[in-house]
Amino acid sequence: MNTNHINEINDLFKELKGYGDNYLSNIGKGESNLPPRCKDIIKTEIPSKLVEFFPDDTYKIKGSIGIGRITKRPWITIIDKKVAKSAKQGVYLVLLFSKDLTKIYFSLAQ
């Protein structure tokens, strides 16, 4: 396990916290209201770093801030491809962010 990689993920979580007030004030509005960097951290940056721990040949990792409109709770799912095909079925891991992006909950979901 690469300690530097863990530090990079931690730095992304810290950076994301800086967008908390902006995120909170834009819940329910269109995705274009968020700074591109905020969206990128959730949808691309963190998921791409998690691949080191959850290889993409076995797991599907996806981040979301909502579809069209900004969700109250952005999330990143980690789905074992042998167990489930999407977050709509089966059991999977999820990183669930608080509305203001200051907390992260790691949970087993169904």
PDB file of C-alpha atoms in Angstrom:
ATOM      1  CA  MET A   1       0.000   0.000   0.000  1.00  0.00           C
ATOM      2  CA  ASN A   2       1.367   3.366  -1.002  1.00  0.00           C
ATOM      3  CA  THR A   3       1.305   5.851   1.917  1.00  0.00           C
ATOM      4  CA  ASN A   4       1.749   8.728  -0.507  1.00  0.00           C
ATOM      5  CA  HIS A   5      -1.429   7.620  -2.284  1.00  0.00           C
ATOM      6  CA  ILE A   6      -3.370   7.745   0.997  1.00  0.00           C
ATOM      7  CA  ASN A   7      -2.026  11.254   1.616  1.00  0.00           C
ATOM      8  CA  GLU A   8      -3.179  12.333  -1.865  1.00  0.00           C
ATOM      9  CA  ILE A   9      -6.706  11.083  -1.145  1.00  0.00           C
ATOM     10  CA  ASN A  10      -6.675  12.837   2.220  1.00  0.00           C
ATOM     11  CA  ASP A  11      -5.577  16.077   0.525  1.00  0.00           C
ATOM     12  CA  LEU A  12      -8.499  15.772  -1.917  1.00  0.00           C
ATOM     13  CA  PHE A  13     -10.938  15.341   0.997  1.00  0.00           C
ATOM     14  CA  LYS A  14      -9.455  18.446   2.651  1.00  0.00           C
ATOM     15  CA  GLU A  15      -9.718  20.433  -0.584  1.00  0.00           C
ATOM     16  CA  LEU A  16     -13.318  19.327  -1.027  1.00  0.00           C
ATOM     17  CA  LYS A  17     -14.222  20.702   2.421  1.00  0.00           C
ATOM     18  CA  GLY A  18     -13.347  24.160   1.078  1.00  0.00           C
ATOM     19  CA  TYR A  19     -16.286  23.916  -1.324  1.00  0.00           C
ATOM     20  CA  GLY A  20     -18.777  23.092   1.460  1.00  0.00           C
ATOM     21  CA  ASP A  21     -20.590  26.434   1.658  1.00  0.00           C
ATOM     22  CA  ASN A  22     -20.817  26.666  -2.126  1.00  0.00           C
ATOM     23  CA  TYR A  23     -22.136  23.113  -2.369  1.00  0.00           C
ATOM     24  CA  LEU A  24     -24.701  23.648   0.382  1.00  0.00           C
ATOM     25  CA  SER A  25     -26.079  26.801  -1.234  1.00  0.00           C
ATOM     26  CA  ASN A  26     -26.471  25.068  -4.607  1.00  0.00           C
ATOM     27  CA  ILE A  27     -28.319  21.881  -3.582  1.00  0.00           C
ATOM     28  CA  GLY A  28     -31.222  21.305  -5.955  1.00  0.00           C
ATOM     29  CA  LYS A  29     -29.789  23.629  -8.578  1.00  0.00           C
ATOM     30  CA  GLY A  30     -28.106  22.652 -11.834  1.00  0.00           C
ATOM     31  CA  GLU A  31     -24.666  21.051 -11.824  1.00  0.00           C
ATOM     32  CA  SER A  32     -23.232  24.042 -13.694  1.00  0.00           C
ATOM     33  CA  ASN A  33     -23.564  26.097 -10.472  1.00  0.00           C
ATOM     34  CA  LEU A  34     -20.703  24.180  -8.844  1.00  0.00           C
ATOM     35  CA  PRO A  35     -17.076  25.018  -9.493  1.00  0.00           C
ATOM     36  CA  PRO A  36     -15.664  22.483 -11.981  1.00  0.00           C
ATOM     37  CA  ARG A  37     -12.920  21.496  -9.531  1.00  0.00           C
ATOM     38  CA  CYS A  38     -15.481  20.504  -6.874  1.00  0.00           C
ATOM     39  CA  LYS A  39     -17.309  18.258  -9.357  1.00  0.00           C
ATOM     40  CA  ASP A  40     -14.040  16.815 -10.609  1.00  0.00           C
ATOM     41  CA  ILE A  41     -12.854  15.823  -7.119  1.00  0.00           C
ATOM     42  CA  ILE A  42     -16.037  13.829  -6.421  1.00  0.00           C
ATOM     43  CA  LYS A  43     -16.685  12.387  -9.871  1.00  0.00           C
ATOM     44  CA  THR A  44     -13.137  11.738 -11.104  1.00  0.00           C
ATOM     45  CA  GLU A  45     -10.207  12.493  -8.790  1.00  0.00           C
ATOM     46  CA  ILE A  46     -11.142  10.461  -5.705  1.00  0.00           C
ATOM     47  CA  PRO A  47     -12.527   7.505  -7.713  1.00  0.00           C
ATOM     48  CA  SER A  48      -9.338   7.337  -9.786  1.00  0.00           C
ATOM     49  CA  LYS A  49      -7.221   7.258  -6.608  1.00  0.00           C
ATOM     50  CA  LEU A  50      -9.357   4.507  -5.045  1.00  0.00           C
ATOM     51  CA  VAL A  51      -8.535   2.160  -7.936  1.00  0.00           C
ATOM     52  CA  GLU A  52      -5.209   1.406  -6.222  1.00  0.00           C
ATOM     53  CA  PHE A  53      -7.142  -0.188  -3.353  1.00  0.00           C
ATOM     54  CA  PHE A  54     -10.087  -1.513  -5.385  1.00  0.00           C
ATOM     55  CA  PRO A  55      -8.772  -2.610  -8.832  1.00  0.00           C
ATOM     56  CA  ASP A  56     -11.077  -1.732 -11.723  1.00  0.00           C
ATOM     57  CA  ASP A  57     -10.976  -5.265 -13.123  1.00  0.00           C
ATOM     58  CA  THR A  58     -12.923  -6.375 -10.005  1.00  0.00           C
ATOM     59  CA  TYR A  59     -14.645  -3.193  -8.814  1.00  0.00           C
ATOM     60  CA  LYS A  60     -16.638  -0.397 -10.382  1.00  0.00           C
ATOM     61  CA  ILE A  61     -16.055   2.977  -8.694  1.00  0.00           C
ATOM     62  CA  LYS A  62     -18.318   5.904  -9.451  1.00  0.00           C
ATOM     63  CA  GLY A  63     -18.739   9.351  -7.925  1.00  0.00           C
ATOM     64  CA  SER A  64     -21.896  11.434  -8.254  1.00  0.00           C
ATOM     65  CA  ILE A  65     -23.194  14.867  -7.316  1.00  0.00           C
ATOM     66  CA  GLY A  66     -26.614  14.069  -8.786  1.00  0.00           C
ATOM     67  CA  ILE A  67     -28.041  13.815 -12.258  1.00  0.00           C
ATOM     68  CA  GLY A  68     -28.874  17.234 -13.663  1.00  0.00           C
ATOM     69  CA  ARG A  69     -29.467  18.759 -10.248  1.00  0.00           C
ATOM     70  CA  ILE A  70     -27.110  18.763  -7.288  1.00  0.00           C
ATOM     71  CA  THR A  71     -28.019  16.107  -4.727  1.00  0.00           C
ATOM     72  CA  LYS A  72     -28.119  16.727  -0.966  1.00  0.00           C
ATOM     73  CA  ARG A  73     -25.605  13.959  -0.375  1.00  0.00           C
ATOM     74  CA  PRO A  74     -22.887  13.428  -2.988  1.00  0.00           C
ATOM     75  CA  TRP A  75     -21.436   9.928  -2.975  1.00  0.00           C
ATOM     76  CA  ILE A  76     -18.833   7.548  -4.320  1.00  0.00           C
ATOM     77  CA  THR A  77     -19.779   3.890  -4.716  1.00  0.00           C
ATOM     78  CA  ILE A  78     -17.414   0.936  -4.748  1.00  0.00           C
ATOM     79  CA  ILE A  79     -19.208  -1.998  -6.340  1.00  0.00           C
ATOM     80  CA  ASP A  80     -17.837  -5.530  -6.590  1.00  0.00           C
ATOM     81  CA  LYS A  81     -18.740  -6.496 -10.160  1.00  0.00           C
ATOM     82  CA  LYS A  82     -19.395 -10.101  -9.070  1.00  0.00           C
ATOM     83  CA  VAL A  83     -21.948  -8.999  -6.458  1.00  0.00           C
ATOM     84  CA  ALA A  84     -23.830  -6.116  -8.127  1.00  0.00           C
ATOM     85  CA  LYS A  85     -24.023  -4.278 -11.424  1.00  0.00           C
ATOM     86  CA  SER A  86     -25.089  -0.902 -10.010  1.00  0.00           C
ATOM     87  CA  ALA A  87     -26.144   0.906  -6.831  1.00  0.00           C
ATOM     88  CA  LYS A  88     -29.741  -0.065  -7.623  1.00  0.00           C
ATOM     89  CA  GLN A  89     -29.147  -3.722  -6.799  1.00  0.00           C
ATOM     90  CA  GLY A  90     -27.030  -5.838  -4.519  1.00  0.00           C
ATOM     91  CA  VAL A  91     -24.667  -4.828  -1.734  1.00  0.00           C
ATOM     92  CA  TYR A  92     -21.891  -2.266  -2.184  1.00  0.00           C
ATOM     93  CA  LEU A  93     -19.652   0.148  -0.310  1.00  0.00           C
ATOM     94  CA  VAL A  94     -20.407   3.851  -0.379  1.00  0.00           C
ATOM     95  CA  LEU A  95     -18.581   6.993   0.696  1.00  0.00           C
ATOM     96  CA  LEU A  96     -21.433   9.349   1.530  1.00  0.00           C
ATOM     97  CA  PHE A  97     -20.610  13.038   1.999  1.00  0.00           C
ATOM     98  CA  SER A  98     -22.483  15.383   4.323  1.00  0.00           C
ATOM     99  CA  LYS A  99     -24.417  18.272   2.737  1.00  0.00           C
ATOM    100  CA  ASP A 100     -21.653  20.726   3.540  1.00  0.00           C
ATOM    101  CA  LEU A 101     -18.863  18.301   2.506  1.00  0.00           C
ATOM    102  CA  THR A 102     -17.259  18.403   5.970  1.00  0.00           C
ATOM    103  CA  LYS A 103     -17.923  14.753   6.857  1.00  0.00           C
ATOM    104  CA  ILE A 104     -17.624  11.444   5.048  1.00  0.00           C
ATOM    105  CA  TYR A 105     -19.514   8.313   6.025  1.00  0.00           C
ATOM    106  CA  PHE A 106     -18.175   4.942   4.856  1.00  0.00           C
ATOM    107  CA  SER A 107     -21.017   2.459   4.740  1.00  0.00           C
ATOM    108  CA  LEU A 108     -22.166  -0.891   3.432  1.00  0.00           C
ATOM    109  CA  ALA A 109     -25.340  -0.213   1.467  1.00  0.00           C
ATOM    110  CA  GLN A 110     -28.064  -2.155  -0.293  1.00  0.00           C
TER     111      GLN A 110
END
